[in-house]
PDB file of C-alpha atoms in Angstrom:
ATOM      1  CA  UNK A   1     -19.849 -27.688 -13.297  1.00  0.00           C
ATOM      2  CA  UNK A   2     -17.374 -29.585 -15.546  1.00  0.00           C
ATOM      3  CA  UNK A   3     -17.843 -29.906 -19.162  1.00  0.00           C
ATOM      4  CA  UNK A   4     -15.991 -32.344 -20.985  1.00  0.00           C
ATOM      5  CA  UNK A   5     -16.217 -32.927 -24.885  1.00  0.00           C
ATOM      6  CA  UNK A   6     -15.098 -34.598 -27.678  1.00  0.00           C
ATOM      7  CA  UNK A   7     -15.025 -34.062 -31.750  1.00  0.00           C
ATOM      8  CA  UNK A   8     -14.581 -37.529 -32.652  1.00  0.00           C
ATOM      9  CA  UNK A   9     -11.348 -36.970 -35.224  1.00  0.00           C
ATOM     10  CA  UNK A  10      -9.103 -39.819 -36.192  1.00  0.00           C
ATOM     11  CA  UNK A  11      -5.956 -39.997 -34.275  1.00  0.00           C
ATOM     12  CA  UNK A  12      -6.375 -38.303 -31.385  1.00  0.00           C
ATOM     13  CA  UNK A  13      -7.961 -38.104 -28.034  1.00  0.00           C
ATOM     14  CA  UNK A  14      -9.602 -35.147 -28.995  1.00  0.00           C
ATOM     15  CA  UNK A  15     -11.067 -34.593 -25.300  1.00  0.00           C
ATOM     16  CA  UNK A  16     -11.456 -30.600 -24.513  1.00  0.00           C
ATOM     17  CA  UNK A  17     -12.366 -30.040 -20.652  1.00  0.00           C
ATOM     18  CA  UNK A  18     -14.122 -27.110 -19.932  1.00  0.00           C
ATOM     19  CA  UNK A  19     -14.877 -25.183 -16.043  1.00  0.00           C
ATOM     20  CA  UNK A  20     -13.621 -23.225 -13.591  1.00  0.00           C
ATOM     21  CA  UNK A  21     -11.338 -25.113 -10.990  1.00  0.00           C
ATOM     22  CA  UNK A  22     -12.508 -24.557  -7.579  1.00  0.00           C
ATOM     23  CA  UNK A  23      -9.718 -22.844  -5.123  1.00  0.00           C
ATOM     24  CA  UNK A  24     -10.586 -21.595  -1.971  1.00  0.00           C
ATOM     25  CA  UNK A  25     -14.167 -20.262  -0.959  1.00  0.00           C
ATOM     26  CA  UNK A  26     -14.790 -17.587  -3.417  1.00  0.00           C
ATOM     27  CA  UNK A  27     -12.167 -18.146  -5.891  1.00  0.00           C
ATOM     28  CA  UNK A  28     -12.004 -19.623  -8.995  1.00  0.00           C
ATOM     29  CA  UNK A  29      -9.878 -19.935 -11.952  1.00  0.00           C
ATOM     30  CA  UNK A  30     -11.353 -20.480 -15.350  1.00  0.00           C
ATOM     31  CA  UNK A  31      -9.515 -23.399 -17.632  1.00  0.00           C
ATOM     32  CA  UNK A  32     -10.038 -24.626 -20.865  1.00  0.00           C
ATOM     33  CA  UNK A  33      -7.724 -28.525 -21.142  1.00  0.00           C
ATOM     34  CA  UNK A  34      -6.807 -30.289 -24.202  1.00  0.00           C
ATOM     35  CA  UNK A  35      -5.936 -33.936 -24.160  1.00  0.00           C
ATOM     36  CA  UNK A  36      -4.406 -35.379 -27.526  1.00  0.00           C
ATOM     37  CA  UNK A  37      -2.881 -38.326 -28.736  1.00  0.00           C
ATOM     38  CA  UNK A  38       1.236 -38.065 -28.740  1.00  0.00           C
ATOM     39  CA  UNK A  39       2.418 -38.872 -32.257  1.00  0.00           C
ATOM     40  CA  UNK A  40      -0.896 -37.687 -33.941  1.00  0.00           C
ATOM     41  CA  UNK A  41      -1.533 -34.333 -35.778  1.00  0.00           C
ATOM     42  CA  UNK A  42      -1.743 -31.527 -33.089  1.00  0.00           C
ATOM     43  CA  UNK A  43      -3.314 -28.187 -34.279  1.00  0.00           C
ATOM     44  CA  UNK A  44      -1.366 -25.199 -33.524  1.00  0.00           C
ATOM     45  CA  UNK A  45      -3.435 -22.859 -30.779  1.00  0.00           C
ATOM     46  CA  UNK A  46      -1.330 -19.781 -30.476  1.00  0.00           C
ATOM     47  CA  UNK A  47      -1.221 -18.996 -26.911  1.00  0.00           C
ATOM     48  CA  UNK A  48      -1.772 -22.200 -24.995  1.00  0.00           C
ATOM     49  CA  UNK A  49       0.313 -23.840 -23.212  1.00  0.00           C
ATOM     50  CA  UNK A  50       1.843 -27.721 -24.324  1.00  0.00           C
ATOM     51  CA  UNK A  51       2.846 -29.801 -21.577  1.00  0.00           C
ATOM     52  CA  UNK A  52       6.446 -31.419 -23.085  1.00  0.00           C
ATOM     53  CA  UNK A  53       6.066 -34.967 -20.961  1.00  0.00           C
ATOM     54  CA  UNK A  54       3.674 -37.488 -22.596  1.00  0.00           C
ATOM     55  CA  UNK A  55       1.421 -38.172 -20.250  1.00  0.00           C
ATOM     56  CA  UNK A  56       0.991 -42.149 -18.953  1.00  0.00           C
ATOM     57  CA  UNK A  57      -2.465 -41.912 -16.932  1.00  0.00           C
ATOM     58  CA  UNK A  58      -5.608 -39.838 -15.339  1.00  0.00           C
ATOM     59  CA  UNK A  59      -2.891 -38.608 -12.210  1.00  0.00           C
ATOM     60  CA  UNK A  60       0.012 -37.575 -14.904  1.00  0.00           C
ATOM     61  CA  UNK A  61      -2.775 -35.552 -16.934  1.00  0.00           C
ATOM     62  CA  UNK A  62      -4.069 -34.049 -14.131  1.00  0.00           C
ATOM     63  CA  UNK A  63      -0.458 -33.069 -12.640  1.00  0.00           C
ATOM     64  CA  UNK A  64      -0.025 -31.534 -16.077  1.00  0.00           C
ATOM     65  CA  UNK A  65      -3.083 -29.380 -16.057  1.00  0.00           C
ATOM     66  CA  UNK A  66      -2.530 -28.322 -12.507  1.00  0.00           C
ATOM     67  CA  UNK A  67       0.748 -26.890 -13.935  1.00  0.00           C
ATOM     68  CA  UNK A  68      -0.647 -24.682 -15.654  1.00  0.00           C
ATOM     69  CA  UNK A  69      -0.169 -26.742 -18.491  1.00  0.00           C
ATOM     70  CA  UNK A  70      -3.480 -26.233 -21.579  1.00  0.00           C
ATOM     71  CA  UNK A  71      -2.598 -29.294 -23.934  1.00  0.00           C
ATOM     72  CA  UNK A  72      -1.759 -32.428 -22.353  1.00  0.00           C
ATOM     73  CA  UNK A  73       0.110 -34.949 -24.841  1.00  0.00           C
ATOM     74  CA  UNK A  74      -0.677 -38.971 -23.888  1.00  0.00           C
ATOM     75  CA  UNK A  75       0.291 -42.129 -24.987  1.00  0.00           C
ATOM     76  CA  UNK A  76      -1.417 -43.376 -27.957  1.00  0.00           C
ATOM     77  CA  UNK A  77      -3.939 -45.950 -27.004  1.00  0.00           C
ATOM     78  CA  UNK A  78      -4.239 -45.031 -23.464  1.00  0.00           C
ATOM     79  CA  UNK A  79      -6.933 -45.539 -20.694  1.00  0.00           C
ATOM     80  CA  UNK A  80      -9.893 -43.801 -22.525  1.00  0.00           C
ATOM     81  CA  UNK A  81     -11.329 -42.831 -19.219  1.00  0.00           C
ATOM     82  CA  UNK A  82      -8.199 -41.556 -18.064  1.00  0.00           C
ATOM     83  CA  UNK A  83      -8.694 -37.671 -19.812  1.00  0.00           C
ATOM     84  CA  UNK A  84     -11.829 -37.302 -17.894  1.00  0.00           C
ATOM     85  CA  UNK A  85     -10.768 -38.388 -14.610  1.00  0.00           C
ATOM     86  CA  UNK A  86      -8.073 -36.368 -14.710  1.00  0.00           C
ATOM     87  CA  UNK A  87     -10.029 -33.197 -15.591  1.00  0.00           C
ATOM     88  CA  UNK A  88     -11.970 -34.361 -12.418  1.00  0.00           C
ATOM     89  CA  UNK A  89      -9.310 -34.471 -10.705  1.00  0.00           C
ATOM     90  CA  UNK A  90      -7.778 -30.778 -11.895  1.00  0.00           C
ATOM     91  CA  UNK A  91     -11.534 -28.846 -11.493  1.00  0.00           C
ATOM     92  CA  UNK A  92     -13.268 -30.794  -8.131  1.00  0.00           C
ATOM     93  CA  UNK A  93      -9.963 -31.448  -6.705  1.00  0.00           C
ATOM     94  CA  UNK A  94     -10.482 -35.444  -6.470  1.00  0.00           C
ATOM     95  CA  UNK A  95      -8.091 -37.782  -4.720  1.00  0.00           C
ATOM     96  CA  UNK A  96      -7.575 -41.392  -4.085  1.00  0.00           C
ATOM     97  CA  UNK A  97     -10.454 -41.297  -1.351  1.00  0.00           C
ATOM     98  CA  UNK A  98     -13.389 -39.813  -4.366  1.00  0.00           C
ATOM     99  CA  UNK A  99     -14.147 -43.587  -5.241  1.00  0.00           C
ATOM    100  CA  UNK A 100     -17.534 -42.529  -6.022  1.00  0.00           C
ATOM    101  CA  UNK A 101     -16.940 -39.679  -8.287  1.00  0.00           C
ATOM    102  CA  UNK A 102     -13.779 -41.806  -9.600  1.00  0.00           C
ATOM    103  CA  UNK A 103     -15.561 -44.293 -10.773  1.00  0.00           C
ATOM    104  CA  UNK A 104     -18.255 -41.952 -12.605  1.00  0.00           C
ATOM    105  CA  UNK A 105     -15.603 -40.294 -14.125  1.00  0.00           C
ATOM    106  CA  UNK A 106     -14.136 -43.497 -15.269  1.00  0.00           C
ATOM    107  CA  UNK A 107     -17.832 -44.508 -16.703  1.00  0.00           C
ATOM    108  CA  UNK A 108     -18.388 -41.319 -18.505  1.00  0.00           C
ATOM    109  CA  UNK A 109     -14.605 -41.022 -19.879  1.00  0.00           C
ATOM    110  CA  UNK A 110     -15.425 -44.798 -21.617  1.00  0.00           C
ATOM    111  CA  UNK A 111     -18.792 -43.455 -22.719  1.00  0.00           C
ATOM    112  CA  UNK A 112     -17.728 -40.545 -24.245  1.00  0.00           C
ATOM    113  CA  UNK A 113     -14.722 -43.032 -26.092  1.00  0.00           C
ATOM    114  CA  UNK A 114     -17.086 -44.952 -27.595  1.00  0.00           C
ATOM    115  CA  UNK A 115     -19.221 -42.312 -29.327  1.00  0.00           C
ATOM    116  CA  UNK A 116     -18.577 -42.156 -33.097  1.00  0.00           C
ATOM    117  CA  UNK A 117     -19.268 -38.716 -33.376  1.00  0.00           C
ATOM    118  CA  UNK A 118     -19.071 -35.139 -31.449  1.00  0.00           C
ATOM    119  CA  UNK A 119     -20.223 -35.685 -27.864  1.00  0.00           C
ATOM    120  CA  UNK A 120     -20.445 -33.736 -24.357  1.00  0.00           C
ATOM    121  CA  UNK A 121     -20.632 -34.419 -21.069  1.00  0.00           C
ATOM    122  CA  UNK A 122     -21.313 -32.869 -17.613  1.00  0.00           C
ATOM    123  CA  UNK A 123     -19.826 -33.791 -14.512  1.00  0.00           C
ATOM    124  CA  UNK A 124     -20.945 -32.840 -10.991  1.00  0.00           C
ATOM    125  CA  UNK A 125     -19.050 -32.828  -8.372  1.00  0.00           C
ATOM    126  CA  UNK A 126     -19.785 -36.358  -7.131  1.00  0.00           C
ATOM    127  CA  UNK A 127     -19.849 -38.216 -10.457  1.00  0.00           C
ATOM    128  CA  UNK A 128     -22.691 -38.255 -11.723  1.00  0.00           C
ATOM    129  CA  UNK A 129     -22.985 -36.753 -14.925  1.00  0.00           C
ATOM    130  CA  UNK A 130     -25.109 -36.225 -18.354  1.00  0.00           C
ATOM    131  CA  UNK A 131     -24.239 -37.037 -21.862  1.00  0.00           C
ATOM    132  CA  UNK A 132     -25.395 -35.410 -24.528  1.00  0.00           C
ATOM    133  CA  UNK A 133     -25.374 -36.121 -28.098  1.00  0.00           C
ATOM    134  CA  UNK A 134     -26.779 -38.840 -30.952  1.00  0.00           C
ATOM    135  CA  UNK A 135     -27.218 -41.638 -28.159  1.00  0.00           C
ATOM    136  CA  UNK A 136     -29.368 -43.393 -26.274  1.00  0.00           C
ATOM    137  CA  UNK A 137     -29.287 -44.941 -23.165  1.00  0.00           C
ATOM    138  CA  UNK A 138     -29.377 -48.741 -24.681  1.00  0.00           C
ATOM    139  CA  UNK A 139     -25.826 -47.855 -26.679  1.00  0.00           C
ATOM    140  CA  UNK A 140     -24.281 -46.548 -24.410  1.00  0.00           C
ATOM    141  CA  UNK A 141     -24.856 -49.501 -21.669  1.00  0.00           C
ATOM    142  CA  UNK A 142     -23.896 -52.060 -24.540  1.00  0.00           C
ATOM    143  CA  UNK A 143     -20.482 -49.817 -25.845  1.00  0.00           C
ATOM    144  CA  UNK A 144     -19.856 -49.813 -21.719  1.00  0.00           C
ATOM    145  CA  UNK A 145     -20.112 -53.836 -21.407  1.00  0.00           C
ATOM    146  CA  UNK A 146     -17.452 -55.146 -23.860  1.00  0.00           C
ATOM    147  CA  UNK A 147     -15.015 -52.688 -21.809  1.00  0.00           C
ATOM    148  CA  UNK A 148     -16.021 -54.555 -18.621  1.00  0.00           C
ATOM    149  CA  UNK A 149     -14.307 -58.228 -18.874  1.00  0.00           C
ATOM    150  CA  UNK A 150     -15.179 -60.120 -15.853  1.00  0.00           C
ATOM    151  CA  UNK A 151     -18.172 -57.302 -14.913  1.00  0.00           C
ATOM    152  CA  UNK A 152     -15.108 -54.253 -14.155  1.00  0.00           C
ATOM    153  CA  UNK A 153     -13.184 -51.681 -15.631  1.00  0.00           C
ATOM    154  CA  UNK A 154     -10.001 -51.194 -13.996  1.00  0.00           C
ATOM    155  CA  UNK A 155      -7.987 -48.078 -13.756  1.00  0.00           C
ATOM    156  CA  UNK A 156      -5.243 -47.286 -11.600  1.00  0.00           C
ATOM    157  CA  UNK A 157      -6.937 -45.110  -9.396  1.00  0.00           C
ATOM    158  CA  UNK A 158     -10.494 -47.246  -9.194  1.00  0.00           C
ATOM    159  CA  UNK A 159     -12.104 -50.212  -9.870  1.00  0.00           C
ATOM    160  CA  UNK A 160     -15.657 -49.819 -11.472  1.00  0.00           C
ATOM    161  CA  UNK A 161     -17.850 -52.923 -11.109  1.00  0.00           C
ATOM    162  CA  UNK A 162     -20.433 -53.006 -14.301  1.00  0.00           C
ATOM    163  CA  UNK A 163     -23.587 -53.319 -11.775  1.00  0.00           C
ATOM    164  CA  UNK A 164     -23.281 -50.034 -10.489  1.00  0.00           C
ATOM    165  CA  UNK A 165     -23.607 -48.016 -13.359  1.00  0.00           C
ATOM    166  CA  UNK A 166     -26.993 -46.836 -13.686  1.00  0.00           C
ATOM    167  CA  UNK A 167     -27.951 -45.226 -17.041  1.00  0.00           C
ATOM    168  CA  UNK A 168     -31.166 -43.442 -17.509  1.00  0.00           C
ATOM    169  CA  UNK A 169     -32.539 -41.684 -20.654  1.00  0.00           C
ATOM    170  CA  UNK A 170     -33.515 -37.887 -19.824  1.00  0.00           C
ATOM    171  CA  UNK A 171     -33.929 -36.854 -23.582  1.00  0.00           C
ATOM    172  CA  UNK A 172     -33.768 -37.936 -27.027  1.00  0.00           C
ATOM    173  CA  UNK A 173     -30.373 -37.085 -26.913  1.00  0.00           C
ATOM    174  CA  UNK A 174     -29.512 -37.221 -23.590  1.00  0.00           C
ATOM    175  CA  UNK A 175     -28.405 -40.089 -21.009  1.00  0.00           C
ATOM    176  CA  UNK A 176     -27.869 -39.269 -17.386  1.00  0.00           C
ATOM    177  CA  UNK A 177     -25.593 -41.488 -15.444  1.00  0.00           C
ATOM    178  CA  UNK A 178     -25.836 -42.003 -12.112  1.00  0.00           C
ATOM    179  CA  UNK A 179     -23.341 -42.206  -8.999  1.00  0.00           C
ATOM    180  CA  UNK A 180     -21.124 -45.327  -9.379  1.00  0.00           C
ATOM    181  CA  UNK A 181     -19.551 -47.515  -6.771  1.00  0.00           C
ATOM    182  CA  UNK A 182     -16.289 -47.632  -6.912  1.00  0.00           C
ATOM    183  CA  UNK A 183     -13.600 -49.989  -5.069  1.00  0.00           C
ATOM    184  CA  UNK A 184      -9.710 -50.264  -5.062  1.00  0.00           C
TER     185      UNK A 184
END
Protein backbone atom coordinates (compact mmCIF):
# COMPACT_ATOMS: atom_id res chain seq x y z
CA UNK A 1 0.00 0.00 0.00
CA UNK A 2 0.99 3.61 -0.87
CA UNK A 3 0.46 6.41 1.42
CA UNK A 4 0.63 9.76 0.21
CA UNK A 5 0.14 13.00 2.42
CA UNK A 6 0.15 16.44 2.63
CA UNK A 7 0.54 19.33 5.52
CA UNK A 8 -1.04 22.01 3.69
CA UNK A 9 1.97 24.84 4.26
CA UNK A 10 2.23 27.88 2.07
CA UNK A 11 4.71 27.60 -0.64
CA UNK A 12 5.30 24.33 -1.21
CA UNK A 13 4.07 21.07 -2.51
CA UNK A 14 4.39 19.68 0.70
CA UNK A 15 3.46 16.01 -0.65
CA UNK A 16 5.38 13.16 1.56
CA UNK A 17 4.92 9.56 -0.13
CA UNK A 18 5.11 6.84 2.05
CA UNK A 19 5.54 2.55 1.15
CA UNK A 20 7.66 0.07 0.28
CA UNK A 21 8.46 -0.15 -3.57
CA UNK A 22 7.78 -3.49 -4.86
CA UNK A 23 11.03 -5.31 -6.56
CA UNK A 24 10.99 -8.71 -7.38
CA UNK A 25 8.78 -11.46 -5.60
CA UNK A 26 9.79 -11.19 -2.07
CA UNK A 27 11.66 -8.05 -2.01
CA UNK A 28 10.99 -4.82 -1.05
CA UNK A 29 12.59 -1.62 -0.31
CA UNK A 30 11.10 0.78 2.15
CA UNK A 31 10.99 4.73 0.93
CA UNK A 32 9.89 7.69 2.43
CA UNK A 33 9.61 10.78 -0.90
CA UNK A 34 9.40 14.40 -0.48
CA UNK A 35 8.06 16.59 -3.21
CA UNK A 36 8.54 20.50 -2.67
CA UNK A 37 8.15 23.52 -4.45
CA UNK A 38 11.70 24.84 -6.09
CA UNK A 39 12.25 28.40 -4.89
CA UNK A 40 10.19 27.91 -1.61
CA UNK A 41 11.57 27.34 1.96
CA UNK A 42 12.95 23.70 2.14
CA UNK A 43 13.55 22.31 5.71
CA UNK A 44 16.84 20.84 6.27
CA UNK A 45 16.42 16.75 6.93
CA UNK A 46 19.89 15.64 7.77
CA UNK A 47 20.40 12.50 5.96
CA UNK A 48 18.12 12.52 2.95
CA UNK A 49 18.90 12.74 -0.14
CA UNK A 50 17.99 16.18 -2.58
CA UNK A 51 17.62 15.51 -6.08
CA UNK A 52 19.70 18.79 -7.74
CA UNK A 53 17.37 18.89 -11.18
CA UNK A 54 13.98 20.64 -10.69
CA UNK A 55 11.72 18.39 -11.62
CA UNK A 56 9.11 19.34 -14.78
CA UNK A 57 6.37 16.43 -14.39
CA UNK A 58 4.93 13.00 -12.70
CA UNK A 59 7.84 10.89 -15.10
CA UNK A 60 10.85 13.45 -14.01
CA UNK A 61 9.70 12.97 -10.21
CA UNK A 62 9.46 9.55 -10.46
CA UNK A 63 12.98 9.16 -12.37
CA UNK A 64 14.23 11.16 -9.41
CA UNK A 65 12.92 8.93 -6.71
CA UNK A 66 13.94 5.82 -8.53
CA UNK A 67 17.47 7.32 -8.15
CA UNK A 68 17.58 7.00 -5.05
CA UNK A 69 16.83 10.45 -4.77
CA UNK A 70 14.41 11.40 -1.03
CA UNK A 71 13.43 15.15 -1.87
CA UNK A 72 12.35 15.87 -5.24
CA UNK A 73 12.49 19.78 -6.08
CA UNK A 74 9.56 20.89 -8.90
CA UNK A 75 8.59 23.74 -10.64
CA UNK A 76 6.50 26.10 -8.80
CA UNK A 77 2.96 25.83 -9.93
CA UNK A 78 3.20 22.50 -11.45
CA UNK A 79 0.67 19.68 -12.35
CA UNK A 80 -0.78 19.14 -8.78
CA UNK A 81 -1.45 15.56 -9.63
CA UNK A 82 1.85 15.10 -10.92
CA UNK A 83 3.64 14.23 -7.13
CA UNK A 84 1.24 11.45 -6.73
CA UNK A 85 1.48 9.85 -9.97
CA UNK A 86 4.85 9.81 -9.81
CA UNK A 87 5.03 8.14 -6.37
CA UNK A 88 2.74 5.61 -8.27
CA UNK A 89 4.86 5.28 -10.60
CA UNK A 90 8.22 4.80 -8.17
CA UNK A 91 6.20 2.14 -5.54
CA UNK A 92 3.64 -0.04 -8.15
CA UNK A 93 5.99 0.36 -10.92
CA UNK A 94 3.31 2.11 -13.38
CA UNK A 95 3.95 2.83 -17.03
CA UNK A 96 2.34 4.42 -19.96
CA UNK A 97 -0.01 1.24 -20.36
CA UNK A 98 -1.57 1.76 -16.22
CA UNK A 99 -4.32 4.16 -17.73
CA UNK A 100 -6.51 3.01 -15.07
CA UNK A 101 -4.40 3.47 -12.08
CA UNK A 102 -2.97 6.72 -13.99
CA UNK A 103 -5.84 8.31 -14.05
CA UNK A 104 -6.73 7.55 -10.21
CA UNK A 105 -3.59 8.78 -9.36
CA UNK A 106 -4.17 11.87 -11.32
CA UNK A 107 -7.78 12.21 -9.42
CA UNK A 108 -6.43 11.73 -6.01
CA UNK A 109 -3.13 13.97 -6.61
CA UNK A 110 -5.92 17.01 -7.55
CA UNK A 111 -7.94 15.97 -4.52
CA UNK A 112 -5.40 15.99 -2.17
CA UNK A 113 -4.31 19.79 -3.90
CA UNK A 114 -7.33 21.13 -3.13
CA UNK A 115 -7.59 20.33 0.59
CA UNK A 116 -6.94 23.39 2.79
CA UNK A 117 -5.57 21.55 5.46
CA UNK A 118 -3.41 18.24 6.43
CA UNK A 119 -4.70 15.35 4.31
CA UNK A 120 -3.81 11.53 3.43
CA UNK A 121 -4.38 9.28 0.99
CA UNK A 122 -4.09 5.55 0.09
CA UNK A 123 -3.41 4.17 -3.12
CA UNK A 124 -3.83 0.55 -4.26
CA UNK A 125 -2.28 -0.82 -6.74
CA UNK A 126 -4.88 -0.17 -9.45
CA UNK A 127 -5.96 3.35 -8.50
CA UNK A 128 -8.32 3.35 -6.47
CA UNK A 129 -7.69 4.93 -3.35
CA UNK A 130 -9.11 6.56 0.09
CA UNK A 131 -8.82 10.01 1.42
CA UNK A 132 -8.84 10.80 4.65
CA UNK A 133 -9.20 13.95 6.45
CA UNK A 134 -11.86 17.09 7.15
CA UNK A 135 -13.83 16.25 3.79
CA UNK A 136 -16.61 14.96 2.43
CA UNK A 137 -17.44 13.40 -0.56
CA UNK A 138 -19.64 16.55 -1.98
CA UNK A 139 -16.19 18.88 -1.71
CA UNK A 140 -14.20 16.98 -3.00
CA UNK A 141 -16.36 16.21 -6.36
CA UNK A 142 -16.99 20.12 -6.59
CA UNK A 143 -12.89 21.15 -5.84
CA UNK A 144 -12.41 18.18 -8.73
CA UNK A 145 -14.89 19.97 -11.37
CA UNK A 146 -13.41 23.49 -11.82
CA UNK A 147 -10.03 21.47 -12.63
CA UNK A 148 -11.94 19.63 -15.39
CA UNK A 149 -12.59 22.37 -18.33
CA UNK A 150 -14.40 20.72 -21.06
CA UNK A 151 -15.29 17.45 -18.55
CA UNK A 152 -11.05 16.34 -18.44
CA UNK A 153 -8.00 16.80 -16.71
CA UNK A 154 -5.11 16.40 -18.84
CA UNK A 155 -1.69 15.28 -17.90
CA UNK A 156 1.01 14.16 -19.97
CA UNK A 157 0.82 10.71 -19.23
CA UNK A 158 -3.33 10.43 -19.16
CA UNK A 159 -6.32 11.95 -19.90
CA UNK A 160 -9.02 11.73 -17.08
CA UNK A 161 -12.59 12.32 -18.31
CA UNK A 162 -14.74 13.92 -15.21
CA UNK A 163 -17.55 11.02 -15.62
CA UNK A 164 -15.45 8.40 -14.48
CA UNK A 165 -14.56 9.44 -11.23
CA UNK A 166 -16.69 7.88 -8.79
CA UNK A 167 -16.55 9.29 -5.21
CA UNK A 168 -18.19 7.58 -2.37
CA UNK A 169 -18.31 8.60 1.35
CA UNK A 170 -16.98 5.61 3.67
CA UNK A 171 -16.71 7.83 6.89
CA UNK A 172 -17.16 11.12 8.31
CA UNK A 173 -13.88 11.78 7.29
CA UNK A 174 -13.27 9.58 4.72
CA UNK A 175 -13.99 9.49 0.77
CA UNK A 176 -13.12 6.44 -1.24
CA UNK A 177 -12.50 6.91 -4.89
CA UNK A 178 -13.02 4.52 -7.22
CA UNK A 179 -11.10 3.10 -10.42
CA UNK A 180 -11.03 5.82 -13.14
CA UNK A 181 -10.98 5.51 -16.88
CA UNK A 182 -8.35 6.83 -18.30
CA UNK A 183 -7.47 7.59 -22.15
CA UNK A 184 -4.42 9.10 -24.04
Amino acid sequence: MLRIGTWGSAGSADFVACGWRDRDPGLSEPGIKLVFSAGGRLPEFPGLRTGTRVARGAEEIAAQFSRGMDIVLVEPGSCPAAPVMAAGMWHYGWTGGDLGALAGAAVTGLALAAQPGPCAAEICRDGRSSLDGHLTAAAVRAGLACRFPGGRYRTPQVTVPLESVCLSQEAPCRVLIATCAGVL
